[in-house]
Steps between C-alpha positions, in 0.01 A plus 500: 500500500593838434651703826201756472272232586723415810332561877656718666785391799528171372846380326548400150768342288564604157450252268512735156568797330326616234547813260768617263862485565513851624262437754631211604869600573324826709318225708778302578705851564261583729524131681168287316678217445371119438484309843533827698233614709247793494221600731229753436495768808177698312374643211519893404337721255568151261875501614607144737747541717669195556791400733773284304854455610431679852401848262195669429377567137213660359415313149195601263238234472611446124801400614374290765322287270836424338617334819346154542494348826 
Protein backbone atom coordinates (compact mmCIF):
# COMPACT_ATOMS: atom_id res chain seq x y z
CA UNK A 1 0.00 0.00 0.00
CA UNK A 2 0.93 3.38 -0.66
CA UNK A 3 2.44 5.41 2.60
CA UNK A 4 -0.55 7.97 2.32
CA UNK A 5 -2.83 5.29 3.18
CA UNK A 6 -0.60 4.44 6.28
CA UNK A 7 -2.28 5.05 10.05
CA UNK A 8 -0.72 7.23 11.71
CA UNK A 9 2.13 6.14 14.70
CA UNK A 10 2.41 2.85 13.42
CA UNK A 11 5.87 1.65 11.68
CA UNK A 12 6.35 0.65 8.18
CA UNK A 13 9.03 -0.93 6.06
CA UNK A 14 9.67 0.11 2.63
CA UNK A 15 9.17 -2.37 0.31
CA UNK A 16 9.29 -0.02 -3.13
CA UNK A 17 9.97 2.95 -4.83
CA UNK A 18 8.23 4.11 -7.49
CA UNK A 19 8.70 7.24 -9.89
CA UNK A 20 11.38 8.41 -12.26
CA UNK A 21 15.00 8.26 -11.61
CA UNK A 22 15.13 11.77 -10.37
CA UNK A 23 12.75 11.14 -7.83
CA UNK A 24 14.06 8.25 -6.79
CA UNK A 25 17.75 9.25 -6.06
CA UNK A 26 15.99 12.51 -3.97
CA UNK A 27 14.17 9.76 -1.89
CA UNK A 28 16.95 7.78 -1.11
CA UNK A 29 19.00 11.29 -0.47
CA UNK A 30 16.61 12.12 1.82
CA UNK A 31 16.85 8.43 3.63
CA UNK A 32 13.53 6.30 1.79
CA UNK A 33 15.31 3.47 1.24
CA UNK A 34 14.02 -0.34 0.62
CA UNK A 35 13.86 -2.25 4.05
CA UNK A 36 14.19 1.02 6.03
CA UNK A 37 11.52 2.16 8.12
CA UNK A 38 8.99 5.09 8.06
CA UNK A 39 6.20 6.09 10.37
CA UNK A 40 3.49 8.62 9.73
CA UNK A 41 3.44 11.30 12.81
CA UNK A 42 0.21 13.28 10.93
CA UNK A 43 -1.05 14.71 8.04
CA UNK A 44 -0.86 18.64 7.08
CA UNK A 45 -2.49 20.85 4.63
CA UNK A 46 -1.81 17.36 2.24
CA UNK A 47 1.94 17.37 3.38
CA UNK A 48 3.01 13.81 5.75
CA UNK A 49 5.48 14.22 7.92
CA UNK A 50 7.17 11.17 8.48
CA UNK A 51 10.08 10.17 10.81
CA UNK A 52 12.81 8.01 8.85
CA UNK A 53 16.35 7.56 9.95
CA UNK A 54 15.66 9.35 13.47
CA UNK A 55 14.67 12.83 11.09
CA UNK A 56 11.62 14.52 10.38
CA UNK A 57 10.39 15.19 6.75
CA UNK A 58 7.52 16.79 5.34
CA UNK A 59 6.67 14.92 1.83
CA UNK A 60 3.62 15.93 -0.54
CA UNK A 61 1.00 13.27 -0.82
CA UNK A 62 2.11 12.73 -4.58
CA UNK A 63 5.12 11.73 -3.44
CA UNK A 64 3.86 9.63 -0.79
CA UNK A 65 2.08 7.50 -3.09
CA UNK A 66 5.44 6.74 -4.71
CA UNK A 67 6.61 5.08 -1.52
CA UNK A 68 5.07 1.62 -1.10
CA UNK A 69 5.01 0.10 2.16
Amino acid sequence: MPLSLSKEGVPNIIKKIGGKEKTRKLLEKLGFVVGGTVTVVSEAGGNIIVNVRDSRIAIGREMANKILV
